[in-house]
Coordinates of C-alpha atoms and ligand atoms in Angstrom, one line a residue:
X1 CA 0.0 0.0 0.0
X2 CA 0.8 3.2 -0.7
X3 CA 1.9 6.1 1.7
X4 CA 0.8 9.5 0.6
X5 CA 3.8 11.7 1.5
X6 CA 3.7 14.2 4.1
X7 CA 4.8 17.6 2.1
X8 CA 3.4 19.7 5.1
X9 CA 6.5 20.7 6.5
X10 CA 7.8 22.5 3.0
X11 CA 4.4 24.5 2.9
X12 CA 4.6 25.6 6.4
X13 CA 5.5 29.4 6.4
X14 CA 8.7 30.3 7.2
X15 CA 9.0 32.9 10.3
X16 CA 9.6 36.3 9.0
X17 CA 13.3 38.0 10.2
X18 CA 12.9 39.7 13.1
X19 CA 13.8 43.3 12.4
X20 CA 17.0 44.7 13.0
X21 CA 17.6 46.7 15.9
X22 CA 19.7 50.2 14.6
X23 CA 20.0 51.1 18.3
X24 CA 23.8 51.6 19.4
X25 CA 24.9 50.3 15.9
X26 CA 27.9 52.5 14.5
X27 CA 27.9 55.3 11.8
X28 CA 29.5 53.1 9.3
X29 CA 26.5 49.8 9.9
X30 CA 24.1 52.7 9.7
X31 CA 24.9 53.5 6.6
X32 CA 25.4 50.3 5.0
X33 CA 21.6 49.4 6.6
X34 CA 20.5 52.9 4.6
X35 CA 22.0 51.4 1.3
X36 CA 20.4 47.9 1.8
X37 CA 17.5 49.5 1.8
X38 CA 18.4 50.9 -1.7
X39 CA 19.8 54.0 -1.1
X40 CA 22.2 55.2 -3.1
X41 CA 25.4 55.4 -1.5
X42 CA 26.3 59.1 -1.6
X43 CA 23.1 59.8 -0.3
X44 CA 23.2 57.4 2.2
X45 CA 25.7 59.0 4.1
X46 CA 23.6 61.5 4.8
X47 CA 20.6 59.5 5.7
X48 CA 22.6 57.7 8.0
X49 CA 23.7 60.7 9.5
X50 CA 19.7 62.1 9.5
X51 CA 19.2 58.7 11.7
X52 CA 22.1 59.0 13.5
X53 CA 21.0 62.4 14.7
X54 CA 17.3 61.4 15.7
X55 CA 18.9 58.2 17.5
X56 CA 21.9 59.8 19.6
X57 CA 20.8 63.3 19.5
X58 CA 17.1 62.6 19.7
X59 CA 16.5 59.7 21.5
X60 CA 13.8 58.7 19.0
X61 CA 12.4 55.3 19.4
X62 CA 10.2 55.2 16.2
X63 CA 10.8 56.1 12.4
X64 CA 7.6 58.7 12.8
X65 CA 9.4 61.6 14.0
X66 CA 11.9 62.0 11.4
X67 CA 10.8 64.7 10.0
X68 CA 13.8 65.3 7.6
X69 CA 13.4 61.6 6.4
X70 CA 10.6 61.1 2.8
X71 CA 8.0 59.1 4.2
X72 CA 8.5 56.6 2.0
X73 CA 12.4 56.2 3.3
X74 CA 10.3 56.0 7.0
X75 CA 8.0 53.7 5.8
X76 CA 10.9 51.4 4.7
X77 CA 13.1 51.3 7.5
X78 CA 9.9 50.9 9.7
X79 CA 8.8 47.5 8.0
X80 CA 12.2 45.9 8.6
X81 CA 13.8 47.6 11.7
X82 CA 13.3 49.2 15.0
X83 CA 15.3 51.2 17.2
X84 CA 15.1 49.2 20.5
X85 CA 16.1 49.2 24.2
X86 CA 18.1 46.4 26.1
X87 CA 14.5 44.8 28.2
X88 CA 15.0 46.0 31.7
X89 CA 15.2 43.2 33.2
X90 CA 15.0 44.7 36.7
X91 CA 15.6 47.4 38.2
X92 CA 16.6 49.3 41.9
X93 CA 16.7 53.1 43.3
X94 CA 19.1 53.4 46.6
X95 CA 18.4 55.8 49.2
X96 CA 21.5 57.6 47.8
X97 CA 19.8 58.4 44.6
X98 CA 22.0 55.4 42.9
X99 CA 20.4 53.4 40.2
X100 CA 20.9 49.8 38.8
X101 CA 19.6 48.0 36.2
X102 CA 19.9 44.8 35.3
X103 CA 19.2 43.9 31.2
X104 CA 18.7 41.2 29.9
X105 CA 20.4 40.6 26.1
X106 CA 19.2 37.0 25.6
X107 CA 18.1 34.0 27.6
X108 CA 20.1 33.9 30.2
X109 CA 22.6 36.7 29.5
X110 CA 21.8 39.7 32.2
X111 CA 24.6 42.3 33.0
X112 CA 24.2 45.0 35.5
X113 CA 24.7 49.0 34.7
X114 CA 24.8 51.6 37.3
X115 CA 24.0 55.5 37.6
X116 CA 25.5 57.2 40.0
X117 CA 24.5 61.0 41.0
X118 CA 26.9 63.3 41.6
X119 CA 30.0 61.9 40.7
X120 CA 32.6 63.4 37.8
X121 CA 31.1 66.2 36.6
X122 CA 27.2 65.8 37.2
X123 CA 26.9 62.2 37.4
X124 CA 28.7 58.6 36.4
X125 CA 27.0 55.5 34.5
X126 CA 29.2 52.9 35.3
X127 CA 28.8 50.5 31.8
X128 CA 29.5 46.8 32.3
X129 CA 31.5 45.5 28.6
X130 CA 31.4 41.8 29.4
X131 CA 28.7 39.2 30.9
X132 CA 30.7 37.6 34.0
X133 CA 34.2 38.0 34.0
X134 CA 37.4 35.1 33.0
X135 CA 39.5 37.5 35.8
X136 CA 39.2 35.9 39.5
X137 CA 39.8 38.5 41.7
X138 CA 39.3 37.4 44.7
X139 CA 37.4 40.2 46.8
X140 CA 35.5 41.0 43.7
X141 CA 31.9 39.6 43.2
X142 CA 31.9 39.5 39.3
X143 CA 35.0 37.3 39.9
X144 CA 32.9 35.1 41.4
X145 CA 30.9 34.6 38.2
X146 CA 32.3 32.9 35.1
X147 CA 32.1 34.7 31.6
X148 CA 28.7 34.2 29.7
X149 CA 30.0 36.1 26.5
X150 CA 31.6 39.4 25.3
X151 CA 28.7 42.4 24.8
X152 CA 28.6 43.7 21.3
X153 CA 28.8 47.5 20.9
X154 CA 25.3 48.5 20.7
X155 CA 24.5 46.4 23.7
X156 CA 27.4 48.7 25.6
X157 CA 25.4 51.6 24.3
X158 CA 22.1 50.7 24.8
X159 CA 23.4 50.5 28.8
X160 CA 23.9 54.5 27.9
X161 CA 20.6 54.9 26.5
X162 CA 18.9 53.1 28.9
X163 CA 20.4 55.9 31.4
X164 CA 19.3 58.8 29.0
X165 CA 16.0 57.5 28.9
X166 CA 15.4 57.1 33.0
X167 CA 16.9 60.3 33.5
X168 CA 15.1 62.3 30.6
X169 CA 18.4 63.3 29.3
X170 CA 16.7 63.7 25.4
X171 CA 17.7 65.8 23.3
X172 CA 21.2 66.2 24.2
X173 CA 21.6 69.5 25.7
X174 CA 25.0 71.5 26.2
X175 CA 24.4 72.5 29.9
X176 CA 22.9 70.9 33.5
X177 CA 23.2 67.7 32.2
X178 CA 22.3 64.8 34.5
X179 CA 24.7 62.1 32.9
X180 CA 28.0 63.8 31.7
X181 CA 30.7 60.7 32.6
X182 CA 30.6 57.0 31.6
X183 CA 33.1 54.3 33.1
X184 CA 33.9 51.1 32.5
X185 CA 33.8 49.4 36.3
X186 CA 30.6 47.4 35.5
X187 CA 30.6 43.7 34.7
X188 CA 33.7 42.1 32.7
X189 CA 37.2 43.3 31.9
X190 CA 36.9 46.0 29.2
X191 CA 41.0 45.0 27.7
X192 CA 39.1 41.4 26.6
X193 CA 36.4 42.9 24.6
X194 CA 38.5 46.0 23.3
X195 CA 36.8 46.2 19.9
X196 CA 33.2 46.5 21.1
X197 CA 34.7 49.0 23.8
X198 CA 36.3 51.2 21.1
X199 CA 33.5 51.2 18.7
X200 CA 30.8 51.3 22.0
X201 CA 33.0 55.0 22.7
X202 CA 33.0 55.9 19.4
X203 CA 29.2 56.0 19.4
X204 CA 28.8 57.3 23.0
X205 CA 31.9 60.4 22.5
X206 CA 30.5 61.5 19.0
X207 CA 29.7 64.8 19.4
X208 CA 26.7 65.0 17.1
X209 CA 24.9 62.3 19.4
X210 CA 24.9 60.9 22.8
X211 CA 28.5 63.4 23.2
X212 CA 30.1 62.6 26.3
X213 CA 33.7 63.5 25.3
X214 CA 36.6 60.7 25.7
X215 CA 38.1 62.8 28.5
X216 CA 34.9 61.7 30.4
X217 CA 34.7 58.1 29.4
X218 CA 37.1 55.9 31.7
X219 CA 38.3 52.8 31.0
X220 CA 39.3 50.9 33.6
X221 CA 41.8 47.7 33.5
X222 CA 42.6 44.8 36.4
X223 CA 46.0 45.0 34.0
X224 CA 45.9 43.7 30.7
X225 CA 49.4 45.4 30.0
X226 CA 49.9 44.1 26.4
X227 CA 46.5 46.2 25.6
X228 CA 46.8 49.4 27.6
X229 CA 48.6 51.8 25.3
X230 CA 46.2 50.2 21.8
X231 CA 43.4 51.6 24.5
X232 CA 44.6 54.9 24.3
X233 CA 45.8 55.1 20.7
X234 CA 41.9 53.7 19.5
X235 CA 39.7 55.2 22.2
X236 CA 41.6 58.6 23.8
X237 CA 39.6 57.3 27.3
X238 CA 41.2 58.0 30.5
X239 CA 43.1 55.1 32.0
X240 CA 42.4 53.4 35.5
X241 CA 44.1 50.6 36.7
X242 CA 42.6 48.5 39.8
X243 CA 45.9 48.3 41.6
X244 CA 45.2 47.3 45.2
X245 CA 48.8 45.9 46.3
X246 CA 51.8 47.2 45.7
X247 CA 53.8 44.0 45.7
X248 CA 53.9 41.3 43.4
X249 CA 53.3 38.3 45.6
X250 CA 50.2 40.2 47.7
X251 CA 48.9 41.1 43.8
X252 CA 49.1 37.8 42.5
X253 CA 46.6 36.6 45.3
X254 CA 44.6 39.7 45.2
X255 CA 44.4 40.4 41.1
X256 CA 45.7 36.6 39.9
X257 CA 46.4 38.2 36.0
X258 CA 49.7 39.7 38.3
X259 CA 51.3 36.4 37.7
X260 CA 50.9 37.1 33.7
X261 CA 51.4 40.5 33.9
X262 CA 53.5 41.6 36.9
X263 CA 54.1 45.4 38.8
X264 CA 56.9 45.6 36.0
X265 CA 55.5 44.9 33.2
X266 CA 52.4 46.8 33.9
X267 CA 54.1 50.0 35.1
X268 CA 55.6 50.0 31.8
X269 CA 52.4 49.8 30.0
X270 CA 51.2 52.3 32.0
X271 CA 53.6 54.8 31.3
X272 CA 53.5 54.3 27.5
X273 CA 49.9 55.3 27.8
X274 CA 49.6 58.2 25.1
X275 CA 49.0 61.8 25.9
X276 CA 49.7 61.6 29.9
X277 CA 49.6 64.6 31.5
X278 CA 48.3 66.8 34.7
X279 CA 45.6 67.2 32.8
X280 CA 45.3 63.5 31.8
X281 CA 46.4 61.5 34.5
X282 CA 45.9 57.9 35.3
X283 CA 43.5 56.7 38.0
X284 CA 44.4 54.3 40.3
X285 CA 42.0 52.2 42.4
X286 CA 42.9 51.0 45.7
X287 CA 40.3 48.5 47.6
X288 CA 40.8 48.7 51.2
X289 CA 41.0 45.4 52.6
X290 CA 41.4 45.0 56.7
X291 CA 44.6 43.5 57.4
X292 CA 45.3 42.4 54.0
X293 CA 46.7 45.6 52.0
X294 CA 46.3 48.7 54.6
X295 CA 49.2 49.0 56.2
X296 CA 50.7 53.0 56.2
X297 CA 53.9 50.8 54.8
X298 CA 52.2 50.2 51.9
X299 CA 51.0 53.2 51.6
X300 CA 54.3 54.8 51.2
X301 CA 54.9 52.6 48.3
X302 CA 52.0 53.0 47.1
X303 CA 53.4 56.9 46.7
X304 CA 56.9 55.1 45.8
X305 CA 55.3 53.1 42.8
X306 CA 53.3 56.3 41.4
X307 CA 56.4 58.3 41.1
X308 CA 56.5 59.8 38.0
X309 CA 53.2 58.7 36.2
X310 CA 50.3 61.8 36.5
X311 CA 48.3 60.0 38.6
X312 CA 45.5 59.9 41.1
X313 CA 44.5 57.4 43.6
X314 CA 40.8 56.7 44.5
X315 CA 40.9 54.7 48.1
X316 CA 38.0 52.0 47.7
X317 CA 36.3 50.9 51.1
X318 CA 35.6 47.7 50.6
X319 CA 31.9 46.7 49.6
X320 CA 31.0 43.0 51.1
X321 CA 29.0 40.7 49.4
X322 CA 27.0 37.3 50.5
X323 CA 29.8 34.7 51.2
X324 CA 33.0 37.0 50.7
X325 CA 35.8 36.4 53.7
X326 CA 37.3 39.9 53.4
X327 CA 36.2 42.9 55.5
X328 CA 36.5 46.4 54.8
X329 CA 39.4 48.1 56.7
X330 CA 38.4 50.5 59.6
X331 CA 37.3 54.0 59.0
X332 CA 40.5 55.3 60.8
X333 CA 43.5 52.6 59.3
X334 CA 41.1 53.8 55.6
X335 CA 41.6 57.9 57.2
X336 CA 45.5 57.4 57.8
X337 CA 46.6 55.8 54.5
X338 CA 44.7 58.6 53.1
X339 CA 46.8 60.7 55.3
X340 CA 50.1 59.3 53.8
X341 CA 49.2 60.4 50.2
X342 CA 47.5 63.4 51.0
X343 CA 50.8 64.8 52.4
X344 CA 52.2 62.9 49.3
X345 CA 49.7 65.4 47.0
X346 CA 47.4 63.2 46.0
X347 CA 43.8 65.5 47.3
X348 CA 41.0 63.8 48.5
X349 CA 41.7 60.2 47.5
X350 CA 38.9 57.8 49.3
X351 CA 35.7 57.2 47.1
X352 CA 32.4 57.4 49.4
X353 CA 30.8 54.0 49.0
X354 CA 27.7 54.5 46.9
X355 CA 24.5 52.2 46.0
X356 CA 26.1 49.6 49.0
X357 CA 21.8 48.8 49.9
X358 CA 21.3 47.6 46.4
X359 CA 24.1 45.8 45.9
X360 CA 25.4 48.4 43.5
X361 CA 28.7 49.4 44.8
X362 CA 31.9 48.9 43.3
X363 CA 32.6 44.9 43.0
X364 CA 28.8 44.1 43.6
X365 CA 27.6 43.4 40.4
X366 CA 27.0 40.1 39.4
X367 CA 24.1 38.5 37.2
X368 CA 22.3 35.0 37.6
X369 CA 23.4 34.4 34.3
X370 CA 25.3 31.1 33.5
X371 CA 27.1 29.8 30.3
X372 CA 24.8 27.8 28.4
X373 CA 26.1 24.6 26.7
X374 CA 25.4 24.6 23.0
X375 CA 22.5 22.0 23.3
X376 CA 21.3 24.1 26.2
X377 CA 21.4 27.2 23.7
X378 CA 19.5 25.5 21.2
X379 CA 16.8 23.9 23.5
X380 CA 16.5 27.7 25.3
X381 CA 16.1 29.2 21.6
X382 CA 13.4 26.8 20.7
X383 CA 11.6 27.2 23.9
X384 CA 11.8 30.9 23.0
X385 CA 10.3 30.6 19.3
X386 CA 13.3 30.5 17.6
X387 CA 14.0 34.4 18.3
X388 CA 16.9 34.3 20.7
X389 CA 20.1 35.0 20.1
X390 CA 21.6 33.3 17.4
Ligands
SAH401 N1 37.9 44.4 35.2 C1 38.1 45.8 35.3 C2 36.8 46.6 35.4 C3 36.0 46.4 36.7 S1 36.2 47.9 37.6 C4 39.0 46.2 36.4 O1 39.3 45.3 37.2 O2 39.5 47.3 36.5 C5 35.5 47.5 39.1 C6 36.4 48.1 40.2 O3 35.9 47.8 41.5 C7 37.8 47.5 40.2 O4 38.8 48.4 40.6 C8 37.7 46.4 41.2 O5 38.9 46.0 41.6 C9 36.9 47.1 42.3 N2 36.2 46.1 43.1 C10 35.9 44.9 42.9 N3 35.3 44.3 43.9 C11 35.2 45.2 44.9 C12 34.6 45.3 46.2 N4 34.0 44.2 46.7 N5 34.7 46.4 46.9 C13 35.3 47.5 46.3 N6 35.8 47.5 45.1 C14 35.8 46.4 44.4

């Protein structure tokens, strides 16, 4: 007998793309996303900078408003694309006015970003480049989490936009701005993910957009050495490095990529990086641990190591977290090394804890998120209709 053959599955309608997301994408993908849509390509250079404008300067979230843009060029780019957020996954407000969020990318890829109020010039949004984190500090609470995966550059800017949007910071304006410094002390370490980083401050410094100038954006570093100066030559960011000992064998147990890259090595980096000067001067970060790195000895070297790099030191008090064994050093043993390189000329050195309630503070962060096997990938995406990440 017969079997009639079952051609159902070659009928079945094939889901349409999803649309692309132009939100955080670069000048140069804006552009190339203009002339797929058959643009030609000297006028799509200035299409894309039209969009560019209503995105970054604008804040638009629709094609509707683009007033400049034929309606048939709108109508086009609205079929096929949108101009999304990162979902807001959750999100806290700290009795200090500090703000978290934490977005989620994909199924099970959530990184934290951070606003916090009157810090640089108005206020800081600490941007997280990396889901979990390869480094293993050990007081550090993203250490504690294993890396997911790199974030692209558009989801490093949509942590910015996400910001703009909470704060009402749309249009750009030139004055009382709410959100005028971005650093890189979130999730991850920035030196492993260098070309989203760039291309994520390219977007975020361009002055016809978002415009938060590089001398505002900071990168900071647990001390990648062999990438420090590219950093500078590609992004023009200010430099931190998350010292925290000043001796290799205390730094190997404190920052483990010390046994790679040791005080040497990185102090050579350091001062290579391009354009230092009193005006551009690196930022070191200093946790204070209780008995473990807060002796006024080591403060002195501390002073002895910075000799002759334009530098300035920001004291960390330690922020616990569930399960850490560290402590955070007394007020007065934080007071006295302070002391030491005050009278050294380094003003004001010790960074007020901020966003501690809500888990925010410096070494906090941390996501539930877990790397997925591939099979687990693929079981996750089918669960999710075949619309997560591919
Ligand atoms: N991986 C990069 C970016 C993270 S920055 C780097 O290490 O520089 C986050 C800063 O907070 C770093 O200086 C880090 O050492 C510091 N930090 C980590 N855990 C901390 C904690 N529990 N308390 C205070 N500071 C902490």
């Amino acid at each position: 007998m017969r079997t009639p053959l079952d051609l159902s599955h070659r009928t079945a309608e094939r889901a349409p793309a999803p649309p692309r997301d132009l939100a955080g994408l670069g000048r140069d993908a804006l552009q190339s996303a203009v002339v797929e849509l058959g643009v030609e390509p000297k006028k799509a250079r200035m299409r894309a900078g039209q969009l560019w404008r209503w995105i970054y300067h604008y804040g638009l979230t629709g094609f509707d408003g683009m007033t400049d843009i034929a309606r048939d060029l709108r109508d086009q780019l609205h079929a096929a694309h949108v101009i999304g957020r990162p979902e807001i996954a959750d999100q806290q407000i700290s009795t200090d006015g500090t703000r978290k969020w934490l977005l989620r990318y994909g199924p099970n890829v959530e990184a934290e970003s951070v606003f916090i109020p009157d810090v640089g010039k108005a206020g800081a949004l600490c941007v997280s480049s990396q889901v979990g984190c390869t480094l293993t500090c050990t007081f550090c609470h993203t250490g504690t989490q294993t890396l997911v995966r790199n974030l692209s550059a558009p989801e490093i800017v949509g942590q910015v936009m996400i910001a703009r949007d909470a704060l009402g910071e749309w249009p750009t304006s030139t004055e009382d701005r709410k959100l005028t410094n971005i650093v890189f002390m979130g999730m991850g370490e920035p030196l492993f993910n260098l070309d989203a980083v760039a291309e994520a401050i390219d977007t975020i410094a361009d002055g016809d957009g978002i415009s938060i100038s590089r001398r505002r954006i900071t990168v900071s570093t647990a001390g990648v050495a062999p990438r420090i100066s590219e950093l500078g030559e590609r992004t023009g960011a200010m430099l931190a490095i998350s010292l925290h000992a000043t001796r290799d064998d205390l730094r190997n147990e404190l920052v483990p990529i010390n046994r790679k890259y040791d005080l040497k090595t990185l102090f050579e980096a350091i001062r290579a990086y391009p354009d230092l000067s009193n005006s551009k001067r690196v930022t070191f970060e200093y946790v204070m641990l209780k008995g473990v790195n807060d002796t006024l000895a080591e403060a002195r070297d501390l002073v002895r190591l910075l000799k002759g790099v334009p530098s300035k030191i920001n004291l960390i008090p330690f922020n616990p977290w569930p399960g850490t064994a560290y402590e955070c050093s007394d007020w007065e043993t934080i007071e006295a090394f302070a002391e030491v390189l005050n009278r050294a000329g380094y003003a004001s050195p010790i960074r007020t804890p901020r966003g501690r309630d809500i888990l925010a503070a410096c070494g906090q962060l941390r996501s539930e998120s877990v790397k997925q096997k591939a099979s687990e990938r693929l079981r996750a995406r089918l669960a999710d209709g075949g619309a997560g990440e591919a």
